[in-house]
CSV table of C-alpha atoms in Angstrom, one decimal:
chain,number,residue,atom,x,y,z
F,1,MET,CA,0.1,0.1,0.1
F,2,ILE,CA,1.4,3.5,-1.0
F,3,GLN,CA,0.6,6.2,1.3
F,4,ILE,CA,0.1,9.5,-0.7
F,5,ILE,CA,0.2,12.8,0.7
F,6,ILE,CA,-0.6,15.9,-1.8
F,7,SER,CA,-0.9,19.5,-1.2
F,8,ILE,CA,-3.9,21.1,-3.0
F,9,ASP,CA,-3.1,24.1,-5.1
F,10,PRO,CA,-3.0,25.1,-8.7
F,11,SER,CA,0.4,24.3,-9.5
F,12,THR,CA,0.5,20.8,-8.1
F,13,GLN,CA,-2.7,19.8,-10.2
F,14,PHE,CA,-0.5,18.0,-12.6
F,15,LEU,CA,1.0,15.9,-10.0
F,16,PHE,CA,-2.8,14.2,-9.5
F,17,GLU,CA,-1.4,12.1,-13.0
F,18,ILE,CA,1.2,10.4,-10.8
F,19,ILE,CA,-1.6,9.3,-8.6
F,20,THR,CA,-3.7,8.3,-11.8
F,21,LYS,CA,-1.0,6.4,-13.4
F,22,LEU,CA,-0.2,4.4,-10.0
F,23,LYS,CA,-3.9,3.2,-9.6
F,24,SER,CA,-3.6,2.4,-13.2
F,25,TYR,CA,-1.0,0.1,-12.5
F,26,SER,CA,-3.0,-1.9,-10.0
F,27,ASN,CA,-1.1,-0.1,-7.2
F,28,LYS,CA,-3.0,0.2,-3.7
F,29,CYS,CA,-2.9,3.8,-2.8
F,30,ASN,CA,-4.7,5.7,0.2
F,31,VAL,CA,-4.5,9.6,-0.6
F,32,TYR,CA,-4.6,12.4,1.6
F,33,GLU,CA,-5.0,16.0,0.5
F,34,ILE,CA,-3.7,18.8,2.5
F,35,HIS,CA,-6.4,21.5,1.4
F,36,PRO,CA,-5.7,25.0,2.0
F,37,ASN,CA,-7.0,25.7,5.6
F,38,ASP,CA,-5.8,25.2,9.1
F,39,GLU,CA,-8.1,22.5,9.6
F,40,SER,CA,-6.9,20.1,6.8
F,41,TYR,CA,-3.2,21.0,7.8
F,42,SER,CA,-3.6,19.6,11.7
F,43,LYS,CA,-5.8,16.6,10.3
F,44,THR,CA,-3.4,15.4,7.6
F,45,PHE,CA,-0.3,16.1,10.0
F,46,ASP,CA,-2.1,13.7,12.7
F,47,ILE,CA,-2.7,11.0,9.7
F,48,ILE,CA,1.0,10.9,9.2
F,49,SER,CA,1.5,10.8,12.8
F,50,SER,CA,-0.8,7.6,13.0
F,51,LEU,CA,0.7,5.6,9.8
F,52,GLU,CA,2.0,2.2,10.6
F,53,ARG,CA,5.6,1.7,10.8
F,54,ASN,CA,7.5,1.0,7.6
F,55,SER,CA,4.9,2.5,5.5
F,56,ARG,CA,5.7,3.8,2.1
F,57,ILE,CA,5.0,7.4,2.1
F,58,LEU,CA,5.0,9.2,-1.3
F,59,PHE,CA,4.6,13.3,-0.8
F,60,LEU,CA,3.8,15.5,-3.5
F,61,GLY,CA,4.0,19.1,-3.2
F,62,HIS,CA,6.3,22.2,-2.3
F,63,GLY,CA,9.3,22.3,-0.3
F,64,GLN,CA,12.4,24.3,1.0
F,65,SER,CA,15.5,23.0,2.7
F,66,ASN,CA,13.8,23.5,6.0
F,67,GLN,CA,10.3,22.5,5.7
F,68,LEU,CA,7.5,21.0,3.7
F,69,TYR,CA,4.3,23.3,2.5
F,70,GLY,CA,0.7,22.4,2.7
F,71,GLY,CA,-2.1,23.4,0.5
F,72,GLU,CA,-2.4,26.9,-1.1
F,73,CYS,CA,-5.4,29.2,-2.3
F,74,LEU,CA,-3.9,32.2,-3.8
F,75,ASP,CA,-6.6,34.4,-3.1
F,76,SER,CA,-7.4,33.5,0.5
F,77,PHE,CA,-4.6,31.3,2.0
F,78,PRO,CA,-1.1,31.7,1.2
F,79,LYS,CA,0.8,28.2,1.7
F,80,LYS,CA,2.9,27.7,5.1
F,81,ALA,CA,4.6,25.3,6.5
F,82,PHE,CA,3.1,21.7,6.9
F,83,ILE,CA,6.2,20.1,8.3
F,84,LYS,CA,9.0,21.9,9.7
F,85,LEU,CA,12.5,20.9,9.8
F,86,ASN,CA,12.3,20.1,13.5
F,87,GLU,CA,9.1,18.1,13.1
F,88,MET,CA,10.6,15.5,10.6
F,89,SER,CA,10.6,12.8,13.1
F,90,VAL,CA,6.9,12.3,12.2
F,91,PHE,CA,8.3,10.0,9.5
F,92,LYS,CA,10.6,7.9,11.9
F,93,ASP,CA,10.9,4.3,10.7
F,94,GLN,CA,9.0,5.2,7.6
F,95,HIS,CA,10.1,5.0,3.8
F,96,LEU,CA,9.6,8.5,2.8
F,97,PHE,CA,9.7,9.8,-1.4
F,98,LEU,CA,9.7,13.6,-1.4
F,99,LEU,CA,8.8,15.2,-4.6
F,100,ALA,CA,9.4,18.4,-3.7
F,101,CYS,CA,12.1,21.0,-4.3
F,102,ASP,CA,15.2,21.2,-2.2
F,103,SER,CA,13.8,18.1,-0.5
F,104,ALA,CA,17.2,16.5,-0.6
F,105,ALA,CA,18.6,19.2,1.7
F,106,LEU,CA,15.7,18.7,4.0
F,107,ILE,CA,16.1,15.0,4.2
F,108,LYS,CA,19.8,15.7,4.7
F,109,SER,CA,19.5,18.3,7.4
F,110,SER,CA,16.7,16.1,9.4
F,111,PHE,CA,18.4,12.3,8.9
F,112,ARG,CA,20.0,12.3,12.0
F,113,ASN,CA,16.7,13.3,14.2
F,114,SER,CA,14.1,12.0,12.0
F,115,LYS,CA,15.5,8.0,11.9
F,116,MET,CA,13.5,7.4,8.7
F,117,SER,CA,14.2,3.8,7.5
F,118,LYS,CA,15.0,5.1,3.8
F,119,SER,CA,14.4,8.4,1.9
F,120,ILE,CA,14.4,9.7,-1.6
F,121,GLY,CA,14.4,13.4,-2.1
F,122,PHE,CA,15.3,16.1,-4.9
F,123,GLY,CA,16.9,19.3,-5.4
F,124,GLY,CA,15.1,22.1,-7.4
F,125,LEU,CA,12.1,21.1,-9.7
F,126,PRO,CA,11.0,24.0,-11.7
F,127,THR,CA,7.3,23.5,-12.8
F,128,SER,CA,6.6,26.8,-13.6
F,129,MET,CA,7.9,30.0,-15.5
F,130,GLU,CA,7.8,32.0,-12.4
F,131,GLU,CA,10.4,29.6,-10.3
F,132,VAL,CA,12.4,29.7,-13.5
F,133,GLU,CA,12.4,33.4,-13.4
F,134,LYS,CA,13.5,33.3,-9.6
F,135,ASP,CA,16.5,31.1,-10.6
F,136,LYS,CA,19.4,33.3,-11.9
F,137,LYS,CA,21.2,30.3,-13.9
F,138,LEU,CA,17.9,29.1,-15.1
F,139,SER,CA,16.6,32.4,-16.3
F,140,SER,CA,19.3,33.0,-18.7
F,141,GLU,CA,18.8,29.8,-20.6
F,142,GLY,CA,15.7,30.7,-22.4
F,143,ILE,CA,13.5,28.1,-21.0
F,144,SER,CA,10.4,27.9,-22.6
F,145,GLU,CA,6.7,27.4,-21.5
F,146,GLN,CA,6.5,24.3,-23.6
F,147,THR,CA,10.1,23.0,-22.1
F,148,ILE,CA,8.2,23.6,-18.7
F,149,GLU,CA,5.0,21.5,-19.6
F,150,ASP,CA,7.1,18.5,-21.1
F,151,PHE,CA,9.6,18.4,-18.1
F,152,LYS,CA,6.3,18.0,-15.9
F,153,ASN,CA,5.2,15.1,-18.2
F,154,GLU,CA,8.5,13.6,-17.9
F,155,ILE,CA,8.2,13.8,-13.6
F,156,VAL,CA,4.9,12.0,-14.1
F,157,TYR,CA,6.2,9.4,-16.5
F,158,THR,CA,9.4,8.8,-14.5
F,159,VAL,CA,8.0,9.0,-11.1
F,160,SER,CA,4.9,6.8,-11.6
F,161,ASN,CA,6.7,4.1,-13.4
F,162,ALA,CA,9.6,3.8,-10.7
F,163,ILE,CA,7.4,3.6,-7.9
F,164,SER,CA,4.8,1.3,-9.7
F,165,VAL,CA,7.6,-1.2,-10.2
F,166,HIS,CA,9.9,-1.0,-7.1
F,167,TYR,CA,8.0,1.1,-4.3
F,168,GLN,CA,8.8,-1.7,-1.8
F,169,ASP,CA,12.7,-1.6,-2.1
F,170,PHE,CA,13.9,2.2,-2.2
F,171,ASN,CA,17.5,0.9,-3.3
F,172,LYS,CA,15.9,-0.5,-6.5
F,173,LEU,CA,13.6,2.5,-6.8
F,174,SER,CA,16.4,4.8,-6.9
F,175,ASP,CA,18.2,2.9,-9.3
F,176,TYR,CA,15.4,2.6,-11.5
F,177,LEU,CA,14.1,6.0,-11.4
F,178,THR,CA,18.0,7.0,-12.7
F,179,LEU,CA,17.8,4.7,-15.5
F,180,LEU,CA,14.4,6.2,-16.6
F,181,LEU,CA,15.9,9.6,-16.3
F,182,ASP,CA,18.9,9.0,-18.2
F,183,GLN,CA,16.8,7.4,-21.0
F,184,ARG,CA,14.4,10.6,-21.0
F,185,ILE,CA,17.6,12.9,-21.1
F,186,ASN,CA,18.5,10.8,-24.7
F,187,ASN,CA,15.2,11.4,-25.8
F,188,ALA,CA,15.0,14.8,-24.7
F,189,VAL,CA,18.6,15.4,-26.7
F,190,LEU,CA,17.7,12.7,-29.9
F,191,VAL,CA,14.1,13.1,-30.5
F,192,LYS,CA,13.0,16.5,-29.2
F,193,LYS,CA,15.8,18.3,-29.9
F,194,ASP,CA,15.3,20.1,-26.6
F,195,ARG,CA,18.7,20.9,-24.6
F,196,ASN,CA,17.0,22.6,-22.2
F,197,LEU,CA,14.8,19.7,-21.2
F,198,ALA,CA,17.8,17.3,-21.1
F,199,ASP,CA,19.5,19.8,-18.6
F,200,LEU,CA,16.4,19.9,-16.2
F,201,LEU,CA,16.1,16.1,-16.4
F,202,TYR,CA,19.6,16.0,-15.7
F,203,LYS,CA,19.5,18.1,-12.8
F,204,MET,CA,16.7,16.2,-11.2
F,205,ARG,CA,18.7,12.9,-11.7
F,206,HIS,CA,22.2,14.7,-10.4
F,207,GLU,CA,20.4,16.3,-7.3
F,208,MET,CA,18.4,13.0,-6.4
F,209,VAL,CA,19.4,11.7,-3.3
F,210,LEU,CA,18.9,8.3,-1.2
F,211,TYR,CA,19.1,8.4,2.7
């Protein structure tokens, strides 16, 4: 059983495709949504706290090196910290896959205190032009809206396939995701002729960590 936590905001809607694909591959999933209100934040945190030890948890949303974010409504509820660095022990003895920006740094900073069994995280995962423009290096590369859309599709494809096949064994999961990303990098160069897409996929692969 895969325990899926997803933050609800306009920029994470494409991540529901991962859930759809996992279910289509006959994976059993429990899905918990963090909506943009304090009650949902608190309720979902309590759910995570009560999960059986050695669960396989997939977090889909936004993050920084010191926290994971919950849901957001642009007009009425700005996203805020859902789980802070000093609260990562809520994942003690769990297998945690964090599909969120800067989650690799968060895992590294919290690993000793959180005592997770296994964890996988990433560096920056720019999935909007706003995020590209905030990054000085990326903003100078001429990345297009189409490249960002293609990158989002590649995230869905590689993550859903890797988790579907190897969610029980995080070592094999990491290796298989690396293999899939290598394949998609080659496809971006040789078929799509999009060097920027290849660079984003390489960045995802290179900055992924397994603890």
